[in-house]
CSV table of C-alpha atoms in Angstrom, one decimal:
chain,number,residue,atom,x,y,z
A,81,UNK,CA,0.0,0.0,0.0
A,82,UNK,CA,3.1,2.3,0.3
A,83,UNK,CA,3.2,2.9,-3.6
A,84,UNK,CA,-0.5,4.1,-3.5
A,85,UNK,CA,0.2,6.3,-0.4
A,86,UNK,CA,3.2,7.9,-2.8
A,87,UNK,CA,0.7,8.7,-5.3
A,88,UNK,CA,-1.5,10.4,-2.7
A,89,UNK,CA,1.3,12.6,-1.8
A,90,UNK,CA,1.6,13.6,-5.3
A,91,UNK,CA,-2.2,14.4,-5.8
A,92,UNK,CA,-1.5,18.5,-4.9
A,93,UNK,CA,1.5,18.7,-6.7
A,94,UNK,CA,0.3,17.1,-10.1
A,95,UNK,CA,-3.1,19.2,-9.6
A,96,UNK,CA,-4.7,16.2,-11.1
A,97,UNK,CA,-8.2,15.9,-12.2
A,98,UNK,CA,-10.4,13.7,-9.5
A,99,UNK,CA,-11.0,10.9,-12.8
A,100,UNK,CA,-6.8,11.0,-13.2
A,101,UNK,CA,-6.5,10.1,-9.7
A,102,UNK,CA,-8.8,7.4,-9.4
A,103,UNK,CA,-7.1,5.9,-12.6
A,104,UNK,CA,-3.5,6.7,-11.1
A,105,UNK,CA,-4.0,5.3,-7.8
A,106,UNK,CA,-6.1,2.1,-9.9
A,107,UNK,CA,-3.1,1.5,-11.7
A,108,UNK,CA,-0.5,2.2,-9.2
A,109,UNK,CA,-3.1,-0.8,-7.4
A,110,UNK,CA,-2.5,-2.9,-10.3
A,111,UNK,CA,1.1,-3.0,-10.7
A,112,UNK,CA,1.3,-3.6,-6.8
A,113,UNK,CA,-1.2,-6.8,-7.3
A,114,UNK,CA,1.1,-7.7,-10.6
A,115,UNK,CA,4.4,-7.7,-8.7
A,116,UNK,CA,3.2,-9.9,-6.1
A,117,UNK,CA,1.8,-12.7,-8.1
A,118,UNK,CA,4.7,-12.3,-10.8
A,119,UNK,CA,6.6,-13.2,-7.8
A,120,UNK,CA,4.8,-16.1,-6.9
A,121,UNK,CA,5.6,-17.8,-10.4
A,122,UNK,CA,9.4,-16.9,-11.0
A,123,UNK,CA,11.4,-19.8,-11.0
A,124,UNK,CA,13.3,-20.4,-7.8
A,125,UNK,CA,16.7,-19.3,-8.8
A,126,UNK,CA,15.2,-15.6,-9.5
A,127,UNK,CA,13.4,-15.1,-6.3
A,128,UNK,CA,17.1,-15.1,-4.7
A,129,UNK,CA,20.5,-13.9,-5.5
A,130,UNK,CA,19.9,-11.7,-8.8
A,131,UNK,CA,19.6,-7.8,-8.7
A,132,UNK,CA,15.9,-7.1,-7.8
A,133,UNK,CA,15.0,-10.4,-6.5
A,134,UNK,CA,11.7,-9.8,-4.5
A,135,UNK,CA,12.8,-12.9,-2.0
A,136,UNK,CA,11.4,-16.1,-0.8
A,137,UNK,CA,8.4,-14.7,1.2
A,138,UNK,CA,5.5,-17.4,1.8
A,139,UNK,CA,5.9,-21.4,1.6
A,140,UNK,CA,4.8,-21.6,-1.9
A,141,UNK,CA,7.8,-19.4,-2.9
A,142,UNK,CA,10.4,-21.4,-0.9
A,143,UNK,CA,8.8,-24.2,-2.5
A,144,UNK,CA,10.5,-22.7,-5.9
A,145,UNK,CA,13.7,-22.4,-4.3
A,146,UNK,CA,13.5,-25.9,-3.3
A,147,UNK,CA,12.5,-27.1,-6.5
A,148,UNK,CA,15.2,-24.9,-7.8
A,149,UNK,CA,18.1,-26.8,-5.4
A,150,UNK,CA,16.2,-30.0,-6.7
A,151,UNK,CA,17.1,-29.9,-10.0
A,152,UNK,CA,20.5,-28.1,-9.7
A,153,UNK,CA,21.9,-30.8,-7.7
A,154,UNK,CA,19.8,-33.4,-8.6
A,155,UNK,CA,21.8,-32.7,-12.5
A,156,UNK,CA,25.3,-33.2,-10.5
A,157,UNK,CA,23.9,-36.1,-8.3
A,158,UNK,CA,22.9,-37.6,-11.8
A,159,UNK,CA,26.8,-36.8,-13.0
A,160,UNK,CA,29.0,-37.9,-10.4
A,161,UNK,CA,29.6,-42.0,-10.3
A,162,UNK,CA,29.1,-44.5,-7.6
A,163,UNK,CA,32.2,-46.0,-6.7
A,164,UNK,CA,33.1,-49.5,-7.9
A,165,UNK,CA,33.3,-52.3,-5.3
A,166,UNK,CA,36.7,-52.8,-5.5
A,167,UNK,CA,37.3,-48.4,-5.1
A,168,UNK,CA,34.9,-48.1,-2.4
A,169,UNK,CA,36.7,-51.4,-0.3
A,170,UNK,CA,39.9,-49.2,-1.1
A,171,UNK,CA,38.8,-46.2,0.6
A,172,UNK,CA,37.4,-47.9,3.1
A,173,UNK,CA,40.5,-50.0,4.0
A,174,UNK,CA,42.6,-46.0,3.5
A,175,UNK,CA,40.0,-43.7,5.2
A,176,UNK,CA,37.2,-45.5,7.0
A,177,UNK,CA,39.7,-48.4,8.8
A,178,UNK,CA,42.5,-46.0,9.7
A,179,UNK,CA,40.3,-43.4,11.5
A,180,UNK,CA,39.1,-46.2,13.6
A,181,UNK,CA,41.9,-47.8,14.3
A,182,UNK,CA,43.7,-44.4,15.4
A,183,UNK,CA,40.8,-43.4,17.6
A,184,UNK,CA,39.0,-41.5,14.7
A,185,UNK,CA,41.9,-39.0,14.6
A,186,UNK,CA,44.0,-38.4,11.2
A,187,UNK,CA,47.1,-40.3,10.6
A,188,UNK,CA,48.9,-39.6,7.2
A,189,UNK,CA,47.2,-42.8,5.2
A,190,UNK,CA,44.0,-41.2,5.8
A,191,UNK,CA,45.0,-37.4,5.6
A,192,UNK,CA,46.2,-39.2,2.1
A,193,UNK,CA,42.8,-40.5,0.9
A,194,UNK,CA,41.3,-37.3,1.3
A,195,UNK,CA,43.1,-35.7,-1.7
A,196,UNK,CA,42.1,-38.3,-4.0
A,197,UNK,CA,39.8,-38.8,-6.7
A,198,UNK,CA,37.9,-41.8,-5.3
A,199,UNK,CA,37.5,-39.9,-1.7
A,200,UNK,CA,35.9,-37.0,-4.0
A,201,UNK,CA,33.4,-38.9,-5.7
A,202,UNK,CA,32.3,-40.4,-2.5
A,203,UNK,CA,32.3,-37.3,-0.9
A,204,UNK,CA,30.6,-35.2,-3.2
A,205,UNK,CA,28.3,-37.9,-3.6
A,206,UNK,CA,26.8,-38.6,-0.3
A,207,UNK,CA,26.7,-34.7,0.4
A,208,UNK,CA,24.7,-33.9,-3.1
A,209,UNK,CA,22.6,-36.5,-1.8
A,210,UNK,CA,22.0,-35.2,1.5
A,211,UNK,CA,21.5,-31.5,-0.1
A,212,UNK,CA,18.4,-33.3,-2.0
A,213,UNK,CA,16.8,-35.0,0.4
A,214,UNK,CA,16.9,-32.3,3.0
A,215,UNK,CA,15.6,-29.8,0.2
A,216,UNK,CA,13.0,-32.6,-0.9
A,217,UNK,CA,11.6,-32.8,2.8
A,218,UNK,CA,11.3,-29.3,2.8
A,219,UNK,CA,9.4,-29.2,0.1
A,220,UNK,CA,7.3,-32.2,0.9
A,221,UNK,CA,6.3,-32.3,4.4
A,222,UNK,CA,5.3,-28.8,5.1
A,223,UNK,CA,7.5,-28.5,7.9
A,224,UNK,CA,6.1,-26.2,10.8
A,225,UNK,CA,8.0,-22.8,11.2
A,226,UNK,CA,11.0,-24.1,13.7
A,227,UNK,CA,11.6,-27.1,11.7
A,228,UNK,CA,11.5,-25.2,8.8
A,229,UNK,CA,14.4,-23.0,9.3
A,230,UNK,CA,16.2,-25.8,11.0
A,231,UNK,CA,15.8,-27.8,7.6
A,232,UNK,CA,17.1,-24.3,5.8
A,233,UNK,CA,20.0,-24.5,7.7
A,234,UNK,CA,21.3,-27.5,7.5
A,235,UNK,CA,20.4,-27.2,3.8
A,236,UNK,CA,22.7,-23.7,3.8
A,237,UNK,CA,25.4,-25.5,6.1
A,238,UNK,CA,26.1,-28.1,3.5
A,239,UNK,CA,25.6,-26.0,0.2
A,240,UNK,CA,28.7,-23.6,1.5
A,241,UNK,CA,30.6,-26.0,3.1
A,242,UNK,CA,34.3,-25.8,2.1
A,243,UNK,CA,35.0,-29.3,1.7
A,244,UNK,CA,32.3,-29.9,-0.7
A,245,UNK,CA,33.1,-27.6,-3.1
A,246,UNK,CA,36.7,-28.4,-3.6
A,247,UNK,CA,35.3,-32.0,-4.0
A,248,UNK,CA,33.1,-30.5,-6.7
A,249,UNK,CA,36.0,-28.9,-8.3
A,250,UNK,CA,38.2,-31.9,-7.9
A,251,UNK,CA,35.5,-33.7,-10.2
A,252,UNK,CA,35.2,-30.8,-12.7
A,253,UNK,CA,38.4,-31.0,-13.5
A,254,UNK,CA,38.6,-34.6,-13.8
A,255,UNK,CA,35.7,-34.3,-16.6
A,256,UNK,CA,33.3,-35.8,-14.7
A,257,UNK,CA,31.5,-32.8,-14.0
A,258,UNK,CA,31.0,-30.2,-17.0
A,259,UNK,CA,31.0,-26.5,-16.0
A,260,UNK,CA,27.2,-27.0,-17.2
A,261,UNK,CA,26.4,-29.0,-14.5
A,262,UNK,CA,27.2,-26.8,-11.6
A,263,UNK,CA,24.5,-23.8,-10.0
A,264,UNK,CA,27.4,-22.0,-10.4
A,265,UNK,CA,30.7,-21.0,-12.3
A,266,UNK,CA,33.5,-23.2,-11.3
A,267,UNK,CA,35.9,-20.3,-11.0
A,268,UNK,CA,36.1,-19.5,-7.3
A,269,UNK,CA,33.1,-22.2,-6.9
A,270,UNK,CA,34.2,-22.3,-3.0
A,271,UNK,CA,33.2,-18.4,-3.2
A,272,UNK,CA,30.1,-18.6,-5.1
A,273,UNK,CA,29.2,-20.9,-3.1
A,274,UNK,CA,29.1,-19.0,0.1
A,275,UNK,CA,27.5,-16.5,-1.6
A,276,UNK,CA,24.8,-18.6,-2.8
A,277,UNK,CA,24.1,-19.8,1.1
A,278,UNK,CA,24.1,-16.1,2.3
A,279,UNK,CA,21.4,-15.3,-0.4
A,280,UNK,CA,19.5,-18.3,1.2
A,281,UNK,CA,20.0,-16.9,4.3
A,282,UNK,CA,18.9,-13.8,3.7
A,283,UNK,CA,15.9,-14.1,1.1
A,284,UNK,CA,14.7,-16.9,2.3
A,285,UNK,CA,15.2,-18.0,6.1
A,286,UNK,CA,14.8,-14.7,7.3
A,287,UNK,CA,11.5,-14.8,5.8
A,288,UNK,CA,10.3,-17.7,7.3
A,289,UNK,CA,7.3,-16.3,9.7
């Protein structure tokens, strides 16, 4: 209503006719109504994060952003391959076995298996995973207000973590990721990233009410 409290302002100054104002004020109304429910249908990625995004204000617009997060990881999800038997008894005999067996502390085997491509694909893998489901239950279950932005959280605390992108990057430039593939540019992914989960923080958890 503040744009057609603007107009009233302006009534005095414009000296306009009584008919004018009615049709200013009716189509200061309209454009007011229009914004709103062009809101409502933007895809998810342009509710957040791009220069006059209006933010994710009611359910059915987080909805678009988790529909957005859907697909964008659910295309690198679809990329990344499941590890062989004989690559996933490997890592587990290099990462998994020597955490144990030194109190789940690093020693340099493990440390070791951490920079390599099979630990990447794993990785990358069971956190893409995890970024769907948790943005799937959002979207699914109508979560009540507190366990709404709980599920926003954790969804933001994997999205920029640190580890996960240089995994992402690892596979990129491996070729089994194209630049395509990612939600967004591969150069300074880590940073993107982080940016991405701040947008989410701010146009979309902050509005959950």
């Amino acid at each position: 209503m503040h744009l057609i409290e603007d107009w009233e302002l302006r009534d005095d100054e414009l000296q306009l006719s009584w008919p004018m104002r009615n049709l200013v004020k009716l189509i200061a109304f309209a454009a007011l109504i229009g914004s709103a429910a062009s809101a409502a249908t933007m895809p998810g990625d342009a509710l957040i994060c791009k220069v006059g995004a209006p933010g994710a204000h009611t359910p059915q617009d987080r909805d678009l952003v988790a529909d957005y997060i859907l697909t964008a990881f659910g295309q690198i999800d679809a990329k990344i391959p499941t590890l062989s038997p004989s690559e996933a008894n490997w890592l587990k005999t290099e990462y998994d076995d020597q955490l144990a067996a030194n109190g789940s502390r690093w020693n340099q085997r493990s440390l070791a298996a951490t920079g390599l491509l099979e630990y990447a694909k794993k990785a990358a893998k069971d956190q893409t995973q995890g970024i769907i489901a948790t943005a799937g239950a959002i979207k699914d279950y109508k979560l009540d207000t507190g366990l709404e932005v709980d599920a926003w959280a954790k969804l933001d605390a994997m999205i920029i973590d640190v580890h996960y992108a240089q995994n992402i990057v690892k596979l990129k430039d491996a070729g089994l990721l194209a630049e395509s593939d990612l939600p967004r540019p591969s150069q300074y992914f880590q940073q993107n990233m982080t940016l991405f989960g701040q947008c989410i923080l701010r146009d979309v958890i902050a509005n959950i009410r």
